Coordinates of C-alpha atoms in Angstrom, one line a residue:
M1 CA 408.7 -18.5 83.7
A2 CA 412.2 -19.5 82.9
A3 CA 411.6 -22.7 84.5
H4 CA 408.4 -23.3 83.9
F5 CA 408.9 -22.1 79.9
G6 CA 411.6 -24.8 80.1
R7 CA 409.8 -27.7 81.1
R8 CA 407.4 -26.8 78.5
L9 CA 409.8 -27.5 76.2
R10 CA 411.1 -30.6 77.5
K11 CA 408.1 -32.1 77.7
G12 CA 407.5 -31.2 74.2
A13 CA 410.4 -32.1 72.8
A14 CA 409.8 -34.4 71.0
T15 CA 407.1 -32.3 68.8
T16 CA 409.7 -29.6 68.6
A17 CA 412.3 -32.1 67.4
V18 CA 410.0 -33.6 64.8
A19 CA 408.6 -30.7 64.1
A20 CA 411.0 -29.6 61.0
A21 CA 410.8 -32.9 59.5
A22 CA 407.0 -33.9 60.1
V23 CA 406.0 -30.4 58.1
A24 CA 408.9 -29.7 55.5
A25 CA 405.8 -33.4 54.7
L26 CA 403.3 -31.5 55.1
S27 CA 404.2 -28.8 52.9
A28 CA 406.0 -31.2 50.2
S29 CA 402.5 -33.1 50.0
Q30 CA 400.9 -29.5 49.0
A31 CA 403.3 -29.0 46.4
P32 CA 401.8 -29.5 43.0
G33 CA 403.2 -33.0 41.6
A34 CA 404.8 -33.7 44.9
T35 CA 405.1 -37.5 45.7
G36 CA 405.8 -39.6 48.6
D37 CA 409.3 -39.7 47.8
D38 CA 409.7 -35.9 48.5
H39 CA 408.8 -36.0 51.4
G40 CA 411.6 -37.9 53.1
R41 CA 413.9 -35.4 50.9
Q42 CA 412.0 -32.1 52.9
A43 CA 412.6 -33.7 56.0
T44 CA 416.7 -33.7 55.2
A45 CA 416.4 -30.4 53.9
G46 CA 414.6 -29.2 56.8
A47 CA 417.1 -30.5 60.1
S48 CA 419.7 -27.9 58.7
A49 CA 418.2 -25.3 57.4
P50 CA 420.3 -22.2 58.5
V51 CA 418.8 -19.0 60.5
P52 CA 419.3 -15.9 58.1
D53 CA 421.3 -12.9 59.8
F54 CA 418.9 -10.3 61.1
T55 CA 418.2 -7.2 58.6
G56 CA 415.6 -5.0 60.2
D57 CA 412.9 -6.0 57.5
D58 CA 411.3 -8.2 59.8
A59 CA 407.3 -8.3 60.2
T60 CA 407.0 -7.7 64.4
G61 CA 410.2 -6.0 65.1
N62 CA 411.4 -9.4 66.9
S63 CA 408.3 -8.3 69.4
P64 CA 407.5 -10.8 71.9
Y65 CA 405.3 -13.9 71.5
Y66 CA 403.3 -17.3 72.6
T67 CA 405.6 -19.9 74.0
D68 CA 402.6 -21.9 74.3
L69 CA 404.0 -25.8 72.7
P70 CA 401.1 -27.9 71.4
P71 CA 399.8 -30.8 73.0
L72 CA 401.9 -34.0 72.6
N73 CA 398.5 -35.7 71.9
S74 CA 397.9 -34.8 68.0
P75 CA 394.1 -33.6 67.2
N76 CA 391.8 -36.3 65.9
P77 CA 390.2 -34.7 62.7
S78 CA 387.0 -34.0 62.8
P79 CA 384.0 -31.8 61.5
S80 CA 382.8 -28.9 63.9
P81 CA 381.3 -29.9 67.2
S82 CA 377.7 -28.9 67.6
A83 CA 377.0 -27.0 70.3
G84 CA 376.8 -28.4 73.8
T85 CA 379.3 -31.0 72.0
P86 CA 382.1 -32.1 74.9
V87 CA 385.4 -31.4 73.3
A88 CA 388.3 -34.9 73.1
Q89 CA 390.6 -34.8 75.9
G90 CA 393.8 -32.8 74.5
A91 CA 392.0 -31.6 71.1
A92 CA 390.5 -28.4 72.1
E93 CA 393.4 -26.6 71.2
A94 CA 392.8 -27.4 67.5
G95 CA 389.8 -25.4 67.7
I96 CA 390.2 -22.2 65.5
P97 CA 387.3 -19.6 65.9
A98 CA 385.7 -19.3 62.9
T99 CA 386.2 -16.0 61.7
V100 CA 389.9 -15.8 61.8
L101 CA 390.0 -20.0 60.5
D102 CA 387.8 -18.6 57.2
A103 CA 390.6 -15.6 57.0
Y104 CA 393.5 -17.9 57.1
K105 CA 391.6 -20.0 54.3
K106 CA 390.9 -16.7 52.7
A107 CA 394.4 -15.6 52.3
E108 CA 395.8 -19.4 51.2
A109 CA 393.1 -20.2 48.1
E110 CA 393.8 -15.5 46.9
L111 CA 397.7 -16.7 47.4
R112 CA 397.3 -20.0 45.4
A113 CA 395.4 -17.8 42.9
S114 CA 398.3 -15.0 42.3
K115 CA 401.4 -16.5 43.9
P116 CA 400.7 -20.2 43.3
G117 CA 404.1 -21.2 43.3
C118 CA 404.3 -19.8 46.8
N119 CA 402.5 -23.2 48.1
L120 CA 401.5 -21.8 50.9
P121 CA 399.5 -23.6 53.5
W122 CA 396.8 -22.0 56.2
Q123 CA 398.3 -24.1 58.8
L124 CA 401.7 -21.7 58.6
L125 CA 398.9 -18.8 58.9
A126 CA 397.2 -20.3 61.8
A127 CA 400.7 -21.1 63.6
I128 CA 402.5 -17.7 63.8
G129 CA 398.3 -16.6 64.1
K130 CA 398.5 -18.4 67.5
V131 CA 401.6 -18.0 68.8
E132 CA 401.6 -14.1 67.4
S133 CA 397.6 -13.3 69.3
G134 CA 396.4 -16.6 70.4
Q135 CA 394.0 -16.3 67.3
A136 CA 393.1 -12.8 68.4
R137 CA 392.2 -13.7 71.7
G138 CA 390.4 -16.5 71.6
G139 CA 388.4 -15.2 68.5
E140 CA 387.3 -11.7 69.5
V141 CA 386.7 -10.2 66.2
D142 CA 382.8 -8.8 65.2
A143 CA 381.9 -10.1 61.8
S144 CA 383.7 -8.1 60.1
G145 CA 387.0 -9.7 61.8
T146 CA 387.9 -7.0 63.0
T147 CA 389.3 -7.0 66.7
L148 CA 387.2 -6.4 69.6
R149 CA 389.7 -4.7 71.3
P150 CA 393.5 -3.3 70.1
I151 CA 396.2 -5.9 70.0
L152 CA 399.3 -4.2 71.0
G153 CA 402.6 -5.6 72.1
P154 CA 405.0 -4.0 74.2
V155 CA 407.0 -0.3 73.5
L156 CA 409.7 -1.1 71.4
D157 CA 411.5 1.9 73.3
G158 CA 414.9 -1.0 73.8
N159 CA 413.9 -1.2 77.2
G160 CA 414.2 -5.1 77.0
F161 CA 413.4 -5.1 72.9
A162 CA 413.6 -4.4 69.9
L163 CA 414.6 0.0 69.6
I164 CA 411.8 1.7 66.9
K165 CA 410.9 5.0 67.2
D166 CA 407.7 6.1 66.2
T167 CA 406.6 6.0 62.3
D168 CA 403.2 5.9 61.5
H169 CA 402.8 9.2 64.1
G170 CA 400.8 6.5 66.1
A171 CA 398.2 5.8 63.6
Y172 CA 397.9 2.2 63.9
D173 CA 399.6 2.0 67.8
G174 CA 398.3 5.2 69.4
N175 CA 402.0 5.7 70.4
A176 CA 404.0 8.7 68.7
Q177 CA 407.2 8.0 70.6
Y178 CA 408.5 4.5 70.0
D179 CA 406.3 1.9 67.6
Q180 CA 404.2 -1.7 69.1
A181 CA 403.6 -4.6 66.9
V182 CA 399.7 -4.2 65.6
G183 CA 396.3 -6.5 65.4
P184 CA 396.7 -10.1 65.5
M185 CA 399.3 -10.9 63.3
Q186 CA 401.2 -8.3 65.2
F187 CA 402.3 -6.4 62.5
I188 CA 405.1 -3.6 63.5
P189 CA 403.3 -0.3 61.8
S190 CA 406.5 0.7 59.5
T191 CA 406.0 -3.3 58.0
W192 CA 402.5 -2.6 57.7
A193 CA 403.0 0.4 56.0
W194 CA 404.1 -1.6 52.6
A195 CA 402.6 -5.0 53.6
G196 CA 399.4 -4.6 54.5
R197 CA 396.3 -5.9 52.2
D198 CA 392.8 -5.5 52.1
G199 CA 391.5 -9.2 52.5
N200 CA 387.7 -8.5 53.5
G201 CA 387.0 -6.1 50.6
D202 CA 385.9 -3.3 52.5
G203 CA 388.7 -1.0 50.6
K204 CA 390.8 -0.7 54.2
K205 CA 394.1 -2.0 54.7
D206 CA 393.4 -2.6 58.8
P207 CA 396.1 -4.6 60.9
N208 CA 393.0 -5.1 63.4
N209 CA 391.4 -6.9 61.0
I210 CA 392.2 -10.7 61.0
Y211 CA 391.4 -11.0 57.1
D212 CA 393.3 -8.3 56.1
A213 CA 396.1 -9.1 58.4
A214 CA 396.0 -12.6 57.8
L215 CA 395.7 -12.3 53.6
A216 CA 398.9 -9.3 54.6
A217 CA 401.5 -11.6 56.2
G218 CA 400.5 -14.4 53.1
H219 CA 401.8 -11.8 51.2
Y220 CA 404.7 -11.3 53.2
L221 CA 406.1 -14.8 54.2
C222 CA 406.0 -15.3 50.3
R223 CA 407.9 -12.2 49.6
G224 CA 410.7 -13.0 46.6
D225 CA 409.8 -15.9 44.7
R226 CA 409.9 -18.6 47.7
D227 CA 408.4 -22.1 47.1
L228 CA 407.4 -22.8 51.3
S229 CA 407.2 -26.9 50.2
Q230 CA 410.9 -26.4 50.7
A231 CA 412.9 -26.4 54.2
A232 CA 414.8 -23.5 53.5
D233 CA 412.3 -21.7 52.2
L234 CA 410.0 -21.9 55.2
H235 CA 412.3 -21.7 58.4
G236 CA 414.0 -18.3 56.1
A237 CA 409.5 -17.1 55.9
I238 CA 409.2 -17.8 59.5
L239 CA 412.8 -16.0 61.3
G240 CA 411.8 -13.3 58.5
Y241 CA 408.6 -12.8 60.8
N242 CA 410.7 -12.7 63.8
N243 CA 414.4 -13.8 64.0
S244 CA 414.2 -16.5 66.4
Q245 CA 415.4 -20.1 66.4
D246 CA 412.7 -20.8 69.7
Y247 CA 410.3 -18.9 67.2
L248 CA 410.7 -20.8 64.2
N249 CA 410.4 -24.4 65.9
T250 CA 407.3 -23.1 68.0
V251 CA 405.8 -21.8 65.0
L252 CA 407.0 -25.4 63.3
S253 CA 405.3 -27.6 65.9
W254 CA 401.9 -24.9 65.9
M255 CA 401.9 -26.0 62.2
E256 CA 402.4 -30.1 62.3
Y257 CA 399.6 -30.0 65.0
Y258 CA 397.0 -28.4 63.2
S259 CA 398.4 -30.2 59.6
K260 CA 396.4 -33.3 62.1
G261 CA 393.5 -32.3 61.7
T262 CA 391.5 -28.6 63.6
Y263 CA 388.3 -27.6 63.6
S264 CA 385.9 -24.0 64.1
V265 CA 384.5 -23.6 67.3
P266 CA 382.7 -19.9 67.7
D267 CA 384.1 -16.8 68.3
G268 CA 385.5 -15.7 71.0
T269 CA 385.5 -19.3 72.4
G270 CA 389.1 -20.3 71.5
A271 CA 391.5 -21.5 73.5
A272 CA 393.9 -18.8 74.8
P273 CA 398.0 -19.3 75.5
G274 CA 399.3 -17.9 78.8
H275 CA 403.1 -18.0 78.6
R276 CA 404.7 -15.1 76.7
S277 CA 408.4 -15.6 75.1
D278 CA 410.2 -12.3 77.4
D279 CA 407.9 -12.8 81.1
G280 CA 405.0 -14.8 80.6
T281 CA 402.5 -11.9 80.7
P282 CA 400.2 -12.4 78.2
R283 CA 399.6 -9.4 75.9
T284 CA 396.7 -7.2 77.1
T285 CA 395.7 -3.5 76.1
P286 CA 397.3 -0.8 78.1
S287 CA 395.2 0.6 80.3
T288 CA 397.2 4.3 80.2
P289 CA 395.3 6.1 77.1
A290 CA 398.4 7.7 75.0
E291 CA 396.6 10.5 73.0
P292 CA 396.2 9.3 69.2
A293 CA 397.2 11.3 66.6
N294 CA 393.9 12.4 65.2
P295 CA 392.1 13.0 68.5
H296 CA 388.8 12.7 66.2
Q297 CA 390.1 9.2 65.1
G298 CA 389.3 5.7 66.7
K299 CA 391.9 2.7 65.8
P300 CA 392.0 2.3 62.1
G301 CA 389.5 0.1 60.8
S302 CA 387.7 -0.6 64.8
K303 CA 384.5 0.0 65.6
D304 CA 384.5 4.1 67.0
Q305 CA 382.2 4.0 70.1
G306 CA 382.9 7.8 70.5
G307 CA 385.9 6.6 72.9
R308 CA 389.6 6.3 72.1
P309 CA 391.6 3.3 71.7
S310 CA 393.7 2.2 74.5
P311 CA 397.1 1.8 73.1
S312 CA 399.9 2.2 75.5
P313 CA 401.3 4.2 78.0
T314 CA 404.5 7.2 77.6
P315 CA 406.6 6.6 80.2
S316 CA 408.4 10.1 81.5
K317 CA 411.8 7.6 81.8
P318 CA 411.9 4.8 79.5
G319 CA 412.0 1.3 80.9
G320 CA 410.4 3.0 84.0
Q321 CA 407.3 4.3 85.9
D322 CA 405.8 8.0 85.9
G323 CA 407.8 10.0 88.1
G324 CA 409.6 6.5 89.5
D325 CA 413.3 5.2 88.3
P326 CA 413.7 3.9 85.6
A327 CA 414.1 -0.3 85.0
P328 CA 417.2 -1.1 84.3
R329 CA 418.1 -2.6 80.7
P330 CA 419.1 -6.0 80.4
P331 CA 423.1 -5.9 78.6
G332 CA 423.6 -5.6 75.2
T333 CA 420.2 -3.6 74.5
P334 CA 420.4 -0.1 73.3
D335 CA 419.7 3.3 76.0
P336 CA 416.6 4.9 74.1
T337 CA 418.0 8.5 75.1
T338 CA 420.9 7.6 72.3
P339 CA 420.9 8.7 69.3
T340 CA 420.3 5.3 67.2
P341 CA 421.9 5.0 63.7
T342 CA 418.5 6.1 62.2
D343 CA 418.8 9.7 63.7
T344 CA 422.4 10.1 62.6
V345 CA 421.1 9.6 59.3
D346 CA 421.3 13.5 57.1
H347 CA 420.6 12.4 53.7
L348 CA 420.5 9.6 51.3
E349 CA 423.0 9.5 48.1
N350 CA 422.9 7.3 44.8
A351 CA 425.4 4.3 45.6
G352 CA 426.3 3.6 42.2
T353 CA 423.3 3.0 40.0
A354 CA 423.5 3.2 36.2
T355 CA 419.8 5.3 34.5
A356 CA 421.3 3.6 31.7
E357 CA 420.7 0.1 33.2
L358 CA 417.8 1.1 34.5
T359 CA 415.6 0.3 31.0
A360 CA 413.9 -3.4 30.2
T361 CA 412.2 -4.8 28.1
A362 CA 408.1 -5.6 28.7
G363 CA 408.3 -8.6 30.8
D364 CA 412.2 -8.9 31.8
A365 CA 414.0 -8.4 34.7
F366 CA 416.2 -5.2 34.8
T367 CA 419.4 -5.9 34.5
G368 CA 420.3 -2.7 36.8
T369 CA 420.1 -3.0 40.7
I370 CA 419.1 0.5 42.6
S371 CA 421.8 1.1 45.6
T372 CA 421.2 4.0 47.8
R373 CA 423.7 4.5 51.0
A374 CA 422.9 6.4 54.0
E375 CA 425.2 9.6 55.4
T376 CA 425.5 11.8 58.6
K377 CA 425.9 14.9 57.8
A378 CA 429.9 14.5 57.7
G379 CA 429.4 11.9 54.5
A380 CA 430.2 9.1 56.8
A381 CA 428.5 5.6 55.6
V382 CA 425.8 4.7 58.3
A383 CA 424.8 0.9 59.3
K384 CA 421.4 -0.7 59.7
V385 CA 419.3 1.9 59.0
R386 CA 416.0 0.8 57.2
I387 CA 415.2 1.8 53.7
R388 CA 412.4 1.9 52.0
F389 CA 411.9 2.3 48.6
T390 CA 409.0 2.6 46.7
I391 CA 407.7 2.3 42.7
S392 CA 405.3 4.9 41.9
G393 CA 404.1 5.3 38.0
D394 CA 401.7 4.1 35.3
T395 CA 403.1 0.4 34.7
D396 CA 403.3 -2.9 36.3
A397 CA 407.0 -3.1 37.2
T398 CA 407.5 -4.8 41.0
F399 CA 410.0 -6.0 42.8
T400 CA 410.8 -9.6 42.4
G401 CA 408.0 -11.2 44.6
G402 CA 405.3 -9.3 43.5
E403 CA 406.0 -6.0 45.2
D404 CA 405.9 -2.2 44.5
V405 CA 407.2 -1.8 48.1
A406 CA 410.4 -3.2 50.1
T407 CA 412.6 -2.2 52.8
V408 CA 416.2 -3.2 53.2
A409 CA 419.1 -2.5 55.8
T410 CA 421.7 -0.9 55.5
D411 CA 425.4 -2.8 55.5
S412 CA 428.2 -2.4 56.9
K413 CA 429.2 0.3 54.1
G414 CA 425.9 2.0 54.2
V415 CA 424.4 0.9 51.6
A416 CA 421.2 -1.2 50.8
K417 CA 420.3 -2.8 48.0
A418 CA 416.7 -3.1 46.7
P419 CA 415.4 -6.5 45.3
A420 CA 415.7 -6.9 41.4
L421 CA 413.2 -5.2 39.5
Q422 CA 410.6 -6.8 37.8
A423 CA 409.0 -5.5 34.3
G424 CA 405.3 -6.0 33.7
E425 CA 403.5 -6.0 30.3
K426 CA 402.4 -2.1 30.2
T427 CA 405.5 -0.1 29.0
G428 CA 406.5 3.4 29.9
D429 CA 408.4 5.5 32.7
F430 CA 408.0 4.9 36.1
K431 CA 409.9 5.5 39.5
V432 CA 412.0 4.0 42.8
T433 CA 412.2 6.6 45.2
A434 CA 414.2 5.7 49.0
T435 CA 413.3 7.1 51.9
V436 CA 415.0 6.0 55.6
V437 CA 412.2 4.7 57.6
G438 CA 411.3 6.4 60.9
R439 CA 412.5 10.2 59.2
S440 CA 411.5 12.6 57.2
L441 CA 414.1 13.6 55.2
K442 CA 414.1 14.0 51.3
G443 CA 414.4 10.7 49.4
V444 CA 416.5 9.7 46.2
D445 CA 414.8 8.8 42.9
Y446 CA 415.3 6.3 40.2
Q447 CA 414.0 6.7 37.0
A448 CA 413.1 3.5 35.3
T449 CA 411.7 2.3 31.6
V450 CA 410.2 -0.2 30.5
T451 CA 409.8 -0.9 26.1
E452 CA 408.2 -2.9 24.1
R453 CA 408.6 -6.1 23.2
P454 CA 411.0 -6.3 19.8
A455 CA 410.6 -8.0 16.8
D456 CA 412.8 -7.6 14.4
T457 CA 411.7 -9.8 11.8
L458 CA 408.1 -10.6 10.3
T459 CA 407.3 -13.6 7.5
A460 CA 403.8 -13.1 5.9
T461 CA 402.3 -17.1 6.0
T462 CA 398.8 -16.4 4.3
N463 CA 398.1 -19.1 2.0
G464 CA 401.4 -19.3 0.3
D465 CA 401.1 -18.2 -2.7
T466 CA 397.2 -18.4 -3.1
P467 CA 395.3 -15.0 -4.1
L468 CA 393.0 -13.5 -1.7
T469 CA 389.4 -12.8 -4.2
C470 CA 386.9 -10.4 -4.4
T471 CA 384.9 -7.7 -6.3
P472 CA 384.9 -4.1 -6.2
G473 CA 382.6 -3.2 -3.2
G474 CA 383.2 -6.6 -1.4
E475 CA 385.9 -8.4 0.8
F476 CA 389.1 -10.9 0.6
A477 CA 388.4 -14.5 2.0
D478 CA 391.1 -14.5 4.0
Q479 CA 392.7 -12.7 6.4
V480 CA 396.4 -12.2 6.4
Q481 CA 398.9 -13.6 8.5
M482 CA 402.4 -13.9 10.1
K483 CA 404.7 -14.5 12.4
A484 CA 407.1 -12.5 14.3
T485 CA 410.3 -13.0 15.6
Y486 CA 413.1 -12.0 17.3
K487 CA 416.9 -12.9 16.4
G488 CA 415.6 -15.8 15.6
A489 CA 413.3 -16.5 18.2
V490 CA 409.5 -16.4 18.7
A491 CA 408.1 -12.7 19.1
D492 CA 405.7 -13.3 21.4
K493 CA 403.1 -10.7 22.6
V494 CA 404.7 -7.8 20.3
V495 CA 403.2 -4.6 19.6
A496 CA 402.1 -4.4 16.0
T497 CA 400.5 -1.4 13.6
A498 CA 399.0 -2.2 10.4
T499 CA 398.5 0.6 7.9
L500 CA 397.4 0.8 4.5
I501 CA 399.6 3.4 2.8
K502 CA 399.3 5.0 -0.3
S503 CA 402.3 3.5 -1.9
A504 CA 406.4 1.9 -1.0
T505 CA 408.1 5.0 -0.8
D506 CA 405.0 7.0 0.8
A507 CA 404.0 5.4 4.1
T508 CA 401.2 7.4 4.2
E509 CA 397.4 6.9 5.3
N510 CA 395.5 6.2 1.9
D511 CA 392.3 7.4 1.7
K512 CA 391.1 4.9 -0.7
G513 CA 391.1 1.3 -1.7
P514 CA 391.5 -1.8 0.9
Y515 CA 390.1 -1.1 4.5
F516 CA 389.0 -2.6 7.2
K517 CA 386.1 -2.2 9.8
D518 CA 385.7 0.0 12.8
A519 CA 384.5 -3.0 15.2
T520 CA 381.9 -0.5 17.2
T521 CA 381.0 1.6 14.4
G522 CA 381.5 -0.3 11.0
K523 CA 383.3 2.8 9.7
A524 CA 386.1 1.9 7.5
V525 CA 389.7 2.0 9.2
R526 CA 392.7 2.4 7.1
T527 CA 395.3 2.1 10.5
L528 CA 394.9 -0.4 12.9
T529 CA 397.2 0.5 16.6
G530 CA 397.1 -2.0 19.9
L531 CA 397.8 -5.9 17.3
K532 CA 399.9 -8.3 19.1
T533 CA 401.4 -11.5 18.7
D534 CA 400.0 -14.7 20.2
A535 CA 402.4 -17.2 22.0
K536 CA 403.6 -18.9 18.9
G537 CA 404.4 -15.3 17.5
L538 CA 401.8 -15.0 15.1
L539 CA 398.9 -12.1 14.3
T540 CA 396.3 -12.7 12.0
L541 CA 394.9 -9.6 10.6
P542 CA 391.2 -8.8 10.9
K543 CA 389.1 -9.2 7.7
L544 CA 389.9 -6.8 4.7
Y545 CA 387.5 -4.9 2.6
A546 CA 387.4 -3.3 -0.6
D547 CA 385.8 0.0 -2.0
D548 CA 384.6 0.2 -5.7
T549 CA 388.4 1.5 -6.0
T550 CA 389.8 -0.2 -8.3
G551 CA 394.0 -1.3 -8.9
T552 CA 397.0 -2.5 -6.6
F553 CA 397.3 -1.1 -3.2
L554 CA 399.7 -1.6 -0.5
L555 CA 399.3 -3.1 3.3
R556 CA 401.9 -2.7 5.5
V557 CA 402.7 -4.4 9.0
T558 CA 405.6 -2.4 12.1
T559 CA 406.7 -3.4 15.5
P560 CA 409.0 -2.2 17.4
G561 CA 412.5 -3.9 16.7
G562 CA 412.7 -3.1 13.3
G563 CA 409.5 -6.1 11.7
T564 CA 408.2 -4.8 8.7
L565 CA 406.3 -6.5 6.3
T566 CA 404.4 -5.5 3.1
V567 CA 401.3 -6.9 1.5
R568 CA 400.5 -6.1 -2.1
L569 CA 396.6 -6.1 -2.2
T570 CA 395.0 -5.9 -6.3
V571 CA 391.6 -5.4 -6.3
A572 CA 390.2 -6.2 -10.3
A573 CA 386.6 -5.9 -11.5
D574 CA 386.9 -9.0 -12.6
G575 CA 386.8 -10.8 -9.2
T576 CA 390.4 -11.4 -8.8
A577 CA 391.2 -9.8 -6.3
T578 CA 394.9 -10.8 -4.3
A579 CA 397.3 -10.0 -1.6
S580 CA 400.8 -10.7 -1.2
P581 CA 404.2 -10.2 -0.1
S582 CA 405.4 -7.4 -1.8
P583 CA 410.0 -6.5 -1.6
S584 CA 409.0 -2.8 -1.4
P585 CA 412.5 -1.3 -0.7
S586 CA 411.3 0.1 2.9
A587 CA 410.2 -3.3 4.0
S588 CA 413.1 -4.9 6.4
A589 CA 414.4 -8.8 6.7
G590 CA 411.6 -11.0 6.5
S591 CA 409.3 -9.3 4.2

């Protein structure tokens, strides 16, 4: 196979050599505001994009992939051929099964809405789907997008492949001893655990469903504020999926090919590749079933016909057949019988994260970094261990890139640093938990807090000195408006409270005089909470009404950060009711 692949690679060398430049041009052309001049710059950047170091956070566990390259002749863009219409020579590879193609395009649309800065093209998902599973084995999926048979990569037992011991108790791959890549986009279970998405709206996250897998792949590629219209980010995203330069070149070749034209073909009729990066043997469903984690449950997301999925066999001797001698391991591959770094971890420790640094204002980035150290029982550092950081709690805080789970490998000092935290708009406390992937050890919890946006100054902007007029029992003609600032800058999205108080020295709610109306019942309300300034820092209060009590009254507005404004209201029998700022002793700067 190696010789065959070498011939294919040389035959497609022209395609592969120009793939980076062509794909960079494609990506740039899809970015908002891209111009023709950008294409040349992208091509230059793409030619020297560095290959990142392996971090243990790849999607596939660096499993084998299909190495078939696209034809040298580019497809001609054309509508879907009707039934019975012959396909032009060399264009068959451009056909993508209808359901699979729909899944890629729906994933692109969702990412355009949720992460527009990523600029994800569906052709990238199609290219990865091609090399990972041959577009779900030529579109062998049901109407909902679930594969008709499980698509499993080889057993990751260290015998020629990465050594990844079971992380899902066989729930996804049917193998309770080692992990295997699963589904049309070939996610390993430990990555699917945090990267999985529900792409078809059925309430499940199933790696065997092309809609779920394509959306998960899109979010995976868009992690960390990547912009895939930039060659370096594009290459880094692909290498993060499978850390191989040949893999990168192959994906770029297919991405370029699909960008020049493709069309939909019926499910089950797509062209299937035939050569794989390990030995040229196409991925198939292993024939010897292993006992699933739940004997009454089929493969998650697949139709249970009363039988069990056909996961990979668990050999009695790693790398060999039952009862036979183990197959020799290629040089440099780990011995499955030798404890892995993950096996040697006894506990996790906080690696210097200060609680005081884990507080941020709504909408801001946290300045503190969460670090965890993996140690043996004797306290020695353990490198190359995957640590999963998970956010939980009633806030919308995320890691940079919008994810609430991240997996990071420990460095030579045994330390894994979580991605930067980003506060959302919902305030309160939340927790980040660090755990060891593949082990049931006690995790380490980090408490964090999102505080309200502050304003230290409120300035009245209502009609200058013009009085607001009403009679007892009437309504004020104009509404009270103010502007919020913090350290001199506009303070937007600041929460404010408005209360009609008894006096300048008694801030308790008044039970008579001016009032607001409840929006639902119309009843008198003298305290309003949850008010919020707009993008310009402005806040306009609802209309004020007067009861039959005449006199002078005070309205006080406060914000987190010390902003206070007191407005004087006067209700007079002659109809001259006024509202003006009051320099009360309790008012802070700006009142």
